[in-house]
PDB file of C-alpha atoms and ligand atoms in Angstrom:
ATOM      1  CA  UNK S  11      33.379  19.345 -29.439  1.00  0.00           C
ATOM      2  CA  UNK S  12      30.699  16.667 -29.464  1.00  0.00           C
ATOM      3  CA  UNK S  13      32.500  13.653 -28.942  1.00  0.00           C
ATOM      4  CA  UNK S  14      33.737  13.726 -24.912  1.00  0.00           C
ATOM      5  CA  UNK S  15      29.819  14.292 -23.818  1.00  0.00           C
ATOM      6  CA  UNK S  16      28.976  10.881 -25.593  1.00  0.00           C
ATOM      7  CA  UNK S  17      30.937   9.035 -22.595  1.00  0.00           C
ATOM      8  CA  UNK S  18      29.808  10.909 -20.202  1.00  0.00           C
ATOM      9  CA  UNK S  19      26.194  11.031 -20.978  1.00  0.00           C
ATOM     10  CA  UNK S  20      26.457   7.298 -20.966  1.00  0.00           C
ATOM     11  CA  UNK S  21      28.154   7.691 -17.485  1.00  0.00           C
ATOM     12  CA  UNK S  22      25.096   9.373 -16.177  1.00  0.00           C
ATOM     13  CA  UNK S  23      22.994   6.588 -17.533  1.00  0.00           C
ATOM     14  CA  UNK S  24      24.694   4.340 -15.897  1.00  0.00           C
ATOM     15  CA  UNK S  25      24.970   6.125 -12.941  1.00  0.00           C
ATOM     16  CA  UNK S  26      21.135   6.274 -13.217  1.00  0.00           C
ATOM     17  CA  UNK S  27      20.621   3.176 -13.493  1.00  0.00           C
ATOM     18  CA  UNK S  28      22.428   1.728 -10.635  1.00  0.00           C
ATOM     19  CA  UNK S  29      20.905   4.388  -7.897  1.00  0.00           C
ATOM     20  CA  UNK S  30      17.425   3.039  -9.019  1.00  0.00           C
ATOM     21  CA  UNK S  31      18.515  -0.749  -8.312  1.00  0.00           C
ATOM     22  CA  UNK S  32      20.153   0.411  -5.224  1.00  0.00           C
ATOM     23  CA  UNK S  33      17.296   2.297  -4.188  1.00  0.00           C
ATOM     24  CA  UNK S  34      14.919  -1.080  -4.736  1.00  0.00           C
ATOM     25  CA  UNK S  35      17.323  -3.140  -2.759  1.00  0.00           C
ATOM     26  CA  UNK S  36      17.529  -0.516   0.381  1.00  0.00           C
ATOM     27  CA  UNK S  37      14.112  -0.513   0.175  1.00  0.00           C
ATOM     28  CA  UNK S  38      13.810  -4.016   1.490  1.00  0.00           C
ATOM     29  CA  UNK S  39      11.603  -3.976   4.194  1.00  0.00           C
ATOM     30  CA  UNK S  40       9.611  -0.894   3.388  1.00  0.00           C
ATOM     31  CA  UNK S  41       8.538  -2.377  -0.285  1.00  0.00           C
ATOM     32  CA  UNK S  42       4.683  -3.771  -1.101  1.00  0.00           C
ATOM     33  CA  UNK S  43       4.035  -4.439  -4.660  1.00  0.00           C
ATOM     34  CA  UNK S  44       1.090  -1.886  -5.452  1.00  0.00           C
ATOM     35  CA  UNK S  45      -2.148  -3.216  -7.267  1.00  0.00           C
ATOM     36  CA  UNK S  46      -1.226  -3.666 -10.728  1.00  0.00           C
ATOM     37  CA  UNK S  47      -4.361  -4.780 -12.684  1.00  0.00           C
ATOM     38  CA  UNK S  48      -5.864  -2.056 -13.949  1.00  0.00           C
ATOM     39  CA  UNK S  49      -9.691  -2.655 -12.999  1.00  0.00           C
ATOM     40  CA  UNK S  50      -8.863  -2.825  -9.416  1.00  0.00           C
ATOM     41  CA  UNK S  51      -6.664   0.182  -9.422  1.00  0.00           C
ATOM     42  CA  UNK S  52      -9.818   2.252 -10.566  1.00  0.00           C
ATOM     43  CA  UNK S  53     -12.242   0.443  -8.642  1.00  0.00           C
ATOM     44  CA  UNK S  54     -10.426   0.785  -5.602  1.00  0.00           C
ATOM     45  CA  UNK S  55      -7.886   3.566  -6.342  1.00  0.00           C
ATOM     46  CA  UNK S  56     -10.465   6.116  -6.943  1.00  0.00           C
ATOM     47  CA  UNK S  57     -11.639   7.527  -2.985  1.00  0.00           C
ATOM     48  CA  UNK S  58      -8.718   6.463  -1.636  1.00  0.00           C
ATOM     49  CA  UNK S  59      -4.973   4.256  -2.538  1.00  0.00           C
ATOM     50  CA  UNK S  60      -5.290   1.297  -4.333  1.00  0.00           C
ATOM     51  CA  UNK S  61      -4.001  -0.368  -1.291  1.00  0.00           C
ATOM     52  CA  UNK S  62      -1.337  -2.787  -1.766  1.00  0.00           C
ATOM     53  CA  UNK S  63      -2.991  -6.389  -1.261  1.00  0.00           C
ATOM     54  CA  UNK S  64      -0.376  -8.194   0.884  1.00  0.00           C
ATOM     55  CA  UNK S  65      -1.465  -6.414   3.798  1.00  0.00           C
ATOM     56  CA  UNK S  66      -4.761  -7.933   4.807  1.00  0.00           C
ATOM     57  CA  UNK S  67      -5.768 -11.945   4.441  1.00  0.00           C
ATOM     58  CA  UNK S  68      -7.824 -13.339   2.100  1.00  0.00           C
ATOM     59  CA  UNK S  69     -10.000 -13.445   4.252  1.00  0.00           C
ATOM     60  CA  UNK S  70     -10.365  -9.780   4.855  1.00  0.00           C
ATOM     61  CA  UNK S  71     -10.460  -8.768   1.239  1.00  0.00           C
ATOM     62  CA  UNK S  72     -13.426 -11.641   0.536  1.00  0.00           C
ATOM     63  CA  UNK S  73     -15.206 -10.296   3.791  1.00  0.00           C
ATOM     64  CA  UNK S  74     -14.939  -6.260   2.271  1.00  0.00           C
ATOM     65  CA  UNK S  75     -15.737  -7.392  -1.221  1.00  0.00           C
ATOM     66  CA  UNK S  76     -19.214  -9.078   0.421  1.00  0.00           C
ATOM     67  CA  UNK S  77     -20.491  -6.070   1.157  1.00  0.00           C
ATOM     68  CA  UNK S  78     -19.233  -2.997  -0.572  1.00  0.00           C
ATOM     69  CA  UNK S  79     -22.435  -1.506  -0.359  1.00  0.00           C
ATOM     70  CA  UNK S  80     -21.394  -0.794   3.301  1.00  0.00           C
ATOM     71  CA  UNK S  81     -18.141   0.127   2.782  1.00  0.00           C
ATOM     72  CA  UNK S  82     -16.925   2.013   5.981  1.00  0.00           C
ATOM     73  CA  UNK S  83     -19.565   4.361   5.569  1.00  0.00           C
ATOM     74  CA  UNK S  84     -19.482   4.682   1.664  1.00  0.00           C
ATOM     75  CA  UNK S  85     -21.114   2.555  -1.403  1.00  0.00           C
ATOM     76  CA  UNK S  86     -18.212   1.465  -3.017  1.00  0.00           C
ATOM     77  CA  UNK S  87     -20.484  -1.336  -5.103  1.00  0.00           C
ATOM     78  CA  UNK S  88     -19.721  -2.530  -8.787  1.00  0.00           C
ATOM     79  CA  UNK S  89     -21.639  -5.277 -10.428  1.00  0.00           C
ATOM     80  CA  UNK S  90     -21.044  -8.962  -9.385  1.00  0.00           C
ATOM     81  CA  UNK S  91     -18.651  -9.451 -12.229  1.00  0.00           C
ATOM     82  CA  UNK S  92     -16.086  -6.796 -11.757  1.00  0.00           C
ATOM     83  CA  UNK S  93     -16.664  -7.364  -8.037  1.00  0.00           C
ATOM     84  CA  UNK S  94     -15.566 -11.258  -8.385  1.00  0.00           C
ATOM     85  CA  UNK S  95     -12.706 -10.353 -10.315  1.00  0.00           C
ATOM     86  CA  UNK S  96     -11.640  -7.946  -8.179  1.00  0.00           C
ATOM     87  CA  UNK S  97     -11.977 -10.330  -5.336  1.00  0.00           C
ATOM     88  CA  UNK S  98     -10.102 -12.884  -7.211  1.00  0.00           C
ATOM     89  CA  UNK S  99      -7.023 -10.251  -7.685  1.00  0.00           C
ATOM     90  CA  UNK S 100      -6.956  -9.347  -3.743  1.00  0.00           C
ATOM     91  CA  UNK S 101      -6.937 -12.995  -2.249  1.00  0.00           C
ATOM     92  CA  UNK S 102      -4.488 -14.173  -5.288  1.00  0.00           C
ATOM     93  CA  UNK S 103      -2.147 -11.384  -3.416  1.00  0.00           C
ATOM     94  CA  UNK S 104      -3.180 -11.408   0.134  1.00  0.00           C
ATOM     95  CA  UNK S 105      -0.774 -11.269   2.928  1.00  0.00           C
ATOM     96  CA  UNK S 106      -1.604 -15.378   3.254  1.00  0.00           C
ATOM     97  CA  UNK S 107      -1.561 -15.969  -0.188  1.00  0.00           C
ATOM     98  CA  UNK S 108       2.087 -17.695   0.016  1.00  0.00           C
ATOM     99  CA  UNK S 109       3.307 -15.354  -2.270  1.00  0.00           C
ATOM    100  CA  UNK S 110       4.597 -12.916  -0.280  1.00  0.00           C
ATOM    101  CA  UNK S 111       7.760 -11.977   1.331  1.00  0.00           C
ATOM    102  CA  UNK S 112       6.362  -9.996   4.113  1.00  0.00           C
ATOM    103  CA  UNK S 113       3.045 -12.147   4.175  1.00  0.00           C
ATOM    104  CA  UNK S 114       3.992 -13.764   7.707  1.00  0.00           C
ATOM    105  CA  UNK S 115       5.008 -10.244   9.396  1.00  0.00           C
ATOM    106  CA  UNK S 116       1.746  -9.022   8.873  1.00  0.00           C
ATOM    107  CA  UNK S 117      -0.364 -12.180  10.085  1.00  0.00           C
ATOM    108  CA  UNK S 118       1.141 -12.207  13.151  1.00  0.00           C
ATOM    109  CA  UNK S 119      -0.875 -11.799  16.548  1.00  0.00           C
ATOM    110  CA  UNK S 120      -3.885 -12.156  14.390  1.00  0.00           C
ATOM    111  CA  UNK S 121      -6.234 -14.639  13.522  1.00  0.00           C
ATOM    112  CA  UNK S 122      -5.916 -14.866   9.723  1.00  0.00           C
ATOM    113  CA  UNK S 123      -9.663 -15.995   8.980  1.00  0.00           C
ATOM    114  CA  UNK S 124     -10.978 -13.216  11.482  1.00  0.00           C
ATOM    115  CA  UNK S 125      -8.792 -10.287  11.005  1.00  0.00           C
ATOM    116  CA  UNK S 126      -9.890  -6.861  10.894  1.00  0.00           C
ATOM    117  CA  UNK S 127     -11.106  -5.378   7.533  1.00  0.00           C
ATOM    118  CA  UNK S 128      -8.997  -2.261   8.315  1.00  0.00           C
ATOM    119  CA  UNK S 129      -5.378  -2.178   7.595  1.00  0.00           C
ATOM    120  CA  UNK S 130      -4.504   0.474   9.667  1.00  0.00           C
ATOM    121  CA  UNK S 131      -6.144  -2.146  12.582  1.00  0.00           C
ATOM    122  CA  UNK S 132      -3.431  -5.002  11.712  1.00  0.00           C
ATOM    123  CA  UNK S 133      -1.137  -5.612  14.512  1.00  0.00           C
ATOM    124  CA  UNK S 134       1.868  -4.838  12.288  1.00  0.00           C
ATOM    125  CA  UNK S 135       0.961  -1.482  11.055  1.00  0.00           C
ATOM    126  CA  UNK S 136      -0.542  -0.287  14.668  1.00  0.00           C
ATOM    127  CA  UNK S 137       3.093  -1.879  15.307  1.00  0.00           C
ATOM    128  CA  UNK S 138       4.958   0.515  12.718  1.00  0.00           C
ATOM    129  CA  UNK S 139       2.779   3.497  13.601  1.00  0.00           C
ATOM    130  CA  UNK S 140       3.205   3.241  17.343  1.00  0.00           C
ATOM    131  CA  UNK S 141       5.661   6.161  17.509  1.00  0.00           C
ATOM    132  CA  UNK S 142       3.552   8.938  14.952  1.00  0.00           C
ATOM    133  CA  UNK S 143       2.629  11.475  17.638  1.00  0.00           C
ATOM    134  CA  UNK S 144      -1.145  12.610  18.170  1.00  0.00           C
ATOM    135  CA  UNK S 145       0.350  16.008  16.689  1.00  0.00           C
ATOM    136  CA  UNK S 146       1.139  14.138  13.646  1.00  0.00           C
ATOM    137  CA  UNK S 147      -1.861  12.619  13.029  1.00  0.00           C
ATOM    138  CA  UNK S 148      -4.036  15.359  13.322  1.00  0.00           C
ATOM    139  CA  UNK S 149      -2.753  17.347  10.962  1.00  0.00           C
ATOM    140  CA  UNK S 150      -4.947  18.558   8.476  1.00  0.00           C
ATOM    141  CA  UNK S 151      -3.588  17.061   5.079  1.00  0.00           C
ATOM    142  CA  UNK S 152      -3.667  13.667   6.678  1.00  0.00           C
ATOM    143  CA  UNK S 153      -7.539  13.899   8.582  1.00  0.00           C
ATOM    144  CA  UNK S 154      -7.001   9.900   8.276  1.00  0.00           C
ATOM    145  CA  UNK S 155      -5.026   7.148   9.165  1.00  0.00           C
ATOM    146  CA  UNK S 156      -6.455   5.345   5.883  1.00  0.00           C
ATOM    147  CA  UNK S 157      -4.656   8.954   3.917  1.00  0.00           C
ATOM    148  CA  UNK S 158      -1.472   6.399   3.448  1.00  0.00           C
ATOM    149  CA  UNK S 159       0.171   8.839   0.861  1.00  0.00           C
ATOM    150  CA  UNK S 160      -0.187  12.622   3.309  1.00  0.00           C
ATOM    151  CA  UNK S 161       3.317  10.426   4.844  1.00  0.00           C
ATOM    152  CA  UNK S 162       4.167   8.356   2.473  1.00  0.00           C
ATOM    153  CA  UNK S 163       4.937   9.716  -0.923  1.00  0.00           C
ATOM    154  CA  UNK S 164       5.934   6.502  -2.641  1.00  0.00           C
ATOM    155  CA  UNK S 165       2.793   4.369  -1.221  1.00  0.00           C
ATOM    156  CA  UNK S 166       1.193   4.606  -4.991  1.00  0.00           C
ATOM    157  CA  UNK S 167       4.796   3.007  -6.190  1.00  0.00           C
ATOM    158  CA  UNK S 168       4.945   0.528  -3.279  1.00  0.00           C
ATOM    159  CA  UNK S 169       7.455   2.480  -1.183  1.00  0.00           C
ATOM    160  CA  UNK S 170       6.797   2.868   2.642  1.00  0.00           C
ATOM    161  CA  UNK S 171       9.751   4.239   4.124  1.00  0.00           C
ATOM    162  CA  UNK S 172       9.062   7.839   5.888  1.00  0.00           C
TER     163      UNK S 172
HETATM  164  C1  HEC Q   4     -16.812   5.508  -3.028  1.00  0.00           C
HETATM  165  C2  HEC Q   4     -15.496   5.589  -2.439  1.00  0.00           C
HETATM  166  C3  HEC Q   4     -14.728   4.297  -2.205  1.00  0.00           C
HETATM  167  C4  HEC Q   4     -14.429   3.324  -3.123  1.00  0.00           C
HETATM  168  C5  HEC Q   4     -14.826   3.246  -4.583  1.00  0.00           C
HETATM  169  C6  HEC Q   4     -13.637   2.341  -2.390  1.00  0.00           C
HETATM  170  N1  HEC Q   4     -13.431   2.739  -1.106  1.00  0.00           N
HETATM  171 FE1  HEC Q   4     -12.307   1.764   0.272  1.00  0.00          FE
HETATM  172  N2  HEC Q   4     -12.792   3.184   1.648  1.00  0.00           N
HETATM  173  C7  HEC Q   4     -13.606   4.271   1.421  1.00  0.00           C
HETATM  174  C8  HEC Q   4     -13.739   5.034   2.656  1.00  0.00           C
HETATM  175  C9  HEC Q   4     -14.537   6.311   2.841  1.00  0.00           C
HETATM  176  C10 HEC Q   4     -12.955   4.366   3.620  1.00  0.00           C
HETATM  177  C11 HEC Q   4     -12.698   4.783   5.056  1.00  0.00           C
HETATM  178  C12 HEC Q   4     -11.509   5.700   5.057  1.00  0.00           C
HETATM  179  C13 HEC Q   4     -11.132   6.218   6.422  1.00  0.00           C
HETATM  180  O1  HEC Q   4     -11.309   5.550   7.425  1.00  0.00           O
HETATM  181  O2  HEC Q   4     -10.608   7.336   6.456  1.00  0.00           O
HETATM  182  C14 HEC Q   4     -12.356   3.216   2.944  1.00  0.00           C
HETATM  183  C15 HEC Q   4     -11.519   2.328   3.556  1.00  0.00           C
HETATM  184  C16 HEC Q   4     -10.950   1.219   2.957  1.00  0.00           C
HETATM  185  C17 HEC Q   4     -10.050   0.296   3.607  1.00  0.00           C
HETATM  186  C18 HEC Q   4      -9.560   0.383   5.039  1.00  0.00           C
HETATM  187  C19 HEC Q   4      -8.447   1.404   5.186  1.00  0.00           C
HETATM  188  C20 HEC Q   4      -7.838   1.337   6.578  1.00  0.00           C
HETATM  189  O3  HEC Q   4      -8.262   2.111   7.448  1.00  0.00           O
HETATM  190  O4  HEC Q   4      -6.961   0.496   6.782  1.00  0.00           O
HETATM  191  C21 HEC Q   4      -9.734  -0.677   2.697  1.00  0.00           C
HETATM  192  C22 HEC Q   4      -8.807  -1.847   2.922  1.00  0.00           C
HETATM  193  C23 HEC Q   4     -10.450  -0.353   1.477  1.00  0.00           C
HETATM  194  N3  HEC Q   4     -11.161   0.818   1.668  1.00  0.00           N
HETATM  195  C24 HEC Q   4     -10.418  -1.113   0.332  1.00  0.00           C
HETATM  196  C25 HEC Q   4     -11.149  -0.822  -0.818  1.00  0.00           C
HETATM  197  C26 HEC Q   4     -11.234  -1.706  -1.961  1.00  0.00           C
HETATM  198  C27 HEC Q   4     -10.597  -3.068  -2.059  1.00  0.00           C
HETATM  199  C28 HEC Q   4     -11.996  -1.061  -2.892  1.00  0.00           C
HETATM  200  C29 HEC Q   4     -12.411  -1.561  -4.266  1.00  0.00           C
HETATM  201  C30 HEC Q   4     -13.291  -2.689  -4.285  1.00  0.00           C
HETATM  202  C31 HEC Q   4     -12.395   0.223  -2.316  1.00  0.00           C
HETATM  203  N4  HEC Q   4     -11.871   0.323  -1.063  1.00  0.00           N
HETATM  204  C32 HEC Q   4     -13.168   1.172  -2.969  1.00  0.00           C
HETATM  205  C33 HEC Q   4     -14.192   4.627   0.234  1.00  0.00           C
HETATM  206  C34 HEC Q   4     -14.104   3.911  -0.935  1.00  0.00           C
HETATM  207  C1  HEC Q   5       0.752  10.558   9.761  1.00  0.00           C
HETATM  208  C2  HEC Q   5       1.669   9.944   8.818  1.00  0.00           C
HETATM  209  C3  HEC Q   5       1.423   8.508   8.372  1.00  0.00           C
HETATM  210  C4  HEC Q   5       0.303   7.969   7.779  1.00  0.00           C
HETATM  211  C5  HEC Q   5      -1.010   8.665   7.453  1.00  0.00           C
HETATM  212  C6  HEC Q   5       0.631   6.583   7.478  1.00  0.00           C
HETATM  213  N1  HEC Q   5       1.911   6.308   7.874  1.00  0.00           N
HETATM  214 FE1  HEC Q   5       2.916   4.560   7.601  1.00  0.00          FE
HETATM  215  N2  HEC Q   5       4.488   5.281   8.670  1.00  0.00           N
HETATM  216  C7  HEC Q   5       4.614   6.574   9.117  1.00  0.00           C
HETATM  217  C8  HEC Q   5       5.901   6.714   9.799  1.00  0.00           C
HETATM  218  C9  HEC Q   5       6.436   7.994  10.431  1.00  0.00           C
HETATM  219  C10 HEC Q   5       6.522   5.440   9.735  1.00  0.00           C
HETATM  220  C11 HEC Q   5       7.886   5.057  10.274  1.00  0.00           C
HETATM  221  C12 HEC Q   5       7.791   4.668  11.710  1.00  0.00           C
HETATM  222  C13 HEC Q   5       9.148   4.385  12.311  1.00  0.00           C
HETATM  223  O1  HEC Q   5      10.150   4.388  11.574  1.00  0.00           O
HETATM  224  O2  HEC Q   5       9.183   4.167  13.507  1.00  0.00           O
HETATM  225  C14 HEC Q   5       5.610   4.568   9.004  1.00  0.00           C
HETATM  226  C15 HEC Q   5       5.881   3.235   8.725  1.00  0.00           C
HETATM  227  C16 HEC Q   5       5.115   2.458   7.868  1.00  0.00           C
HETATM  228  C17 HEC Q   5       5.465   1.133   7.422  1.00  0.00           C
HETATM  229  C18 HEC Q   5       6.717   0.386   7.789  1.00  0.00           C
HETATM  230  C19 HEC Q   5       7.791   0.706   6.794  1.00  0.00           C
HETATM  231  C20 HEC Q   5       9.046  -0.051   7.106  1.00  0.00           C
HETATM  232  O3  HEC Q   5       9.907   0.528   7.762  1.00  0.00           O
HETATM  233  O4  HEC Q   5       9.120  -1.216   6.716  1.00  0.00           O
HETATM  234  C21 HEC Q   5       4.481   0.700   6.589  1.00  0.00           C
HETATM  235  C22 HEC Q   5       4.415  -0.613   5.834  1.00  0.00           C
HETATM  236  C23 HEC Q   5       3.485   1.752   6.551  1.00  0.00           C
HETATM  237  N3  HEC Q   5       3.910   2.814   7.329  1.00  0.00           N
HETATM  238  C24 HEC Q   5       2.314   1.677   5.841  1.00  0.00           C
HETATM  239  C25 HEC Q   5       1.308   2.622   5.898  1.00  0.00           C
HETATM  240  C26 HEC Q   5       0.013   2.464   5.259  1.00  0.00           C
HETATM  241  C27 HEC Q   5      -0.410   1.269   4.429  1.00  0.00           C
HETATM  242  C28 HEC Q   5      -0.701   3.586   5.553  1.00  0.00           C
HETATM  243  C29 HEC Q   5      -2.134   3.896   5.173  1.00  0.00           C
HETATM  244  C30 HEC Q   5      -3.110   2.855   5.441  1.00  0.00           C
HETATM  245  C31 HEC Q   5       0.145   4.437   6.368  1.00  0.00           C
HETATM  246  N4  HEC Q   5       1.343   3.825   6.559  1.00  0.00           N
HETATM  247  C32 HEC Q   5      -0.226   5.687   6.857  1.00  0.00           C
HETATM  248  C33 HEC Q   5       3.703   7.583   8.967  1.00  0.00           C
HETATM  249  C34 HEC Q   5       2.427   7.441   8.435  1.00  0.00           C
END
């Protein structure tokens, strides 16, 4: 009475398997490989989402990690060490580091040596958010626009569709 769930066990599997590629390759567009070295993710994944390098310059990230003692309001400093190699991790991966698919999408209309320090003040993502309602973005479990994961519950996993 064992056997016939053997094949279809497997069949789940499989089936699995192939909705998980799928759902990577629909994802396309709305996919931004999340911070995966561990010292950054708890540096800078502990007040808010590690948030997914590719979306500001180098420039942006070397500007921020300058002066973390001022960091939108917050001390977010760490000793020049962990602070360099965190640096070195976020301009490896920036948005003009080469090395990214979506890298020119988010550079343009800016200038990429003088962009903001904000995401959320990047052409591309004011872009993307331009049709969230006031209503929306008042609500209380988002307070922020920086509160990526309130909407988007794969942002941690690099998913952005809504
Ligand atoms: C002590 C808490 C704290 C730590 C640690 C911290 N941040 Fe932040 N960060 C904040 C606050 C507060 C804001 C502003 C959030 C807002 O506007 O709602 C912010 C905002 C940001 C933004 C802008 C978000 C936007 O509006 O687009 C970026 C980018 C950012 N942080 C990166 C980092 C990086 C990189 C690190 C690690 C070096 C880090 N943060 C560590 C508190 C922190
Ligand atoms: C109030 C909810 C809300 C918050 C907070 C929010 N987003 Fe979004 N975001 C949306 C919606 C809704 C869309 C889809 C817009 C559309 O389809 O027209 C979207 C679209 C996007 C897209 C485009 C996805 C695609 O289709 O390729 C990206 C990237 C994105 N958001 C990143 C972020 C990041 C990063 C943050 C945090 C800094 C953030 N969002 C915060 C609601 C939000």
């Amino acid at each position: 009475m064992n056997i016939p769930y053997r094949p279809l066990a497997l069949g789940f599997l499989l089936l699995g398997l192939s909705a998980a590629v799928l759902q990577r390759a629909q994802a396309g567009g709305h996919y931004y490989a999340p911070v995966a070295d561990p010292v950054v993710k708890e540096e800078c994944g502990s007040c808010h989402l590690a948030f997914a390098p590719a979306m500001l310059p180098a420039s942006s990230w070397q500007r921020m990690m300058g002066d973390l003692q001022n960091h939108f309001g917050d001390d977010a400093s760490v000793d020049a060490a962990t602070a360099a190699k965190i640096s070195r991790y976020l301009t490896a991966n920036a948005a003009d580091a080469g090395n990214q698919r979506q890298g020119g999408k988010w550079l343009r209309g800016v200038d990429a040596g003088n962009a903001p320090l904000r995401i959320t003040e990047m052409p591309k993502w004011v872009r993307e958010h331009r049709k969230v309602s006031d209503r929306e973005w008042r609500q209380k479990d988002v307070r922020t626009k920086a509160n990526c994961v309130a909407c988007h519950a794969g942002a941690e996993k690099g998913y952005y569709e809504d």
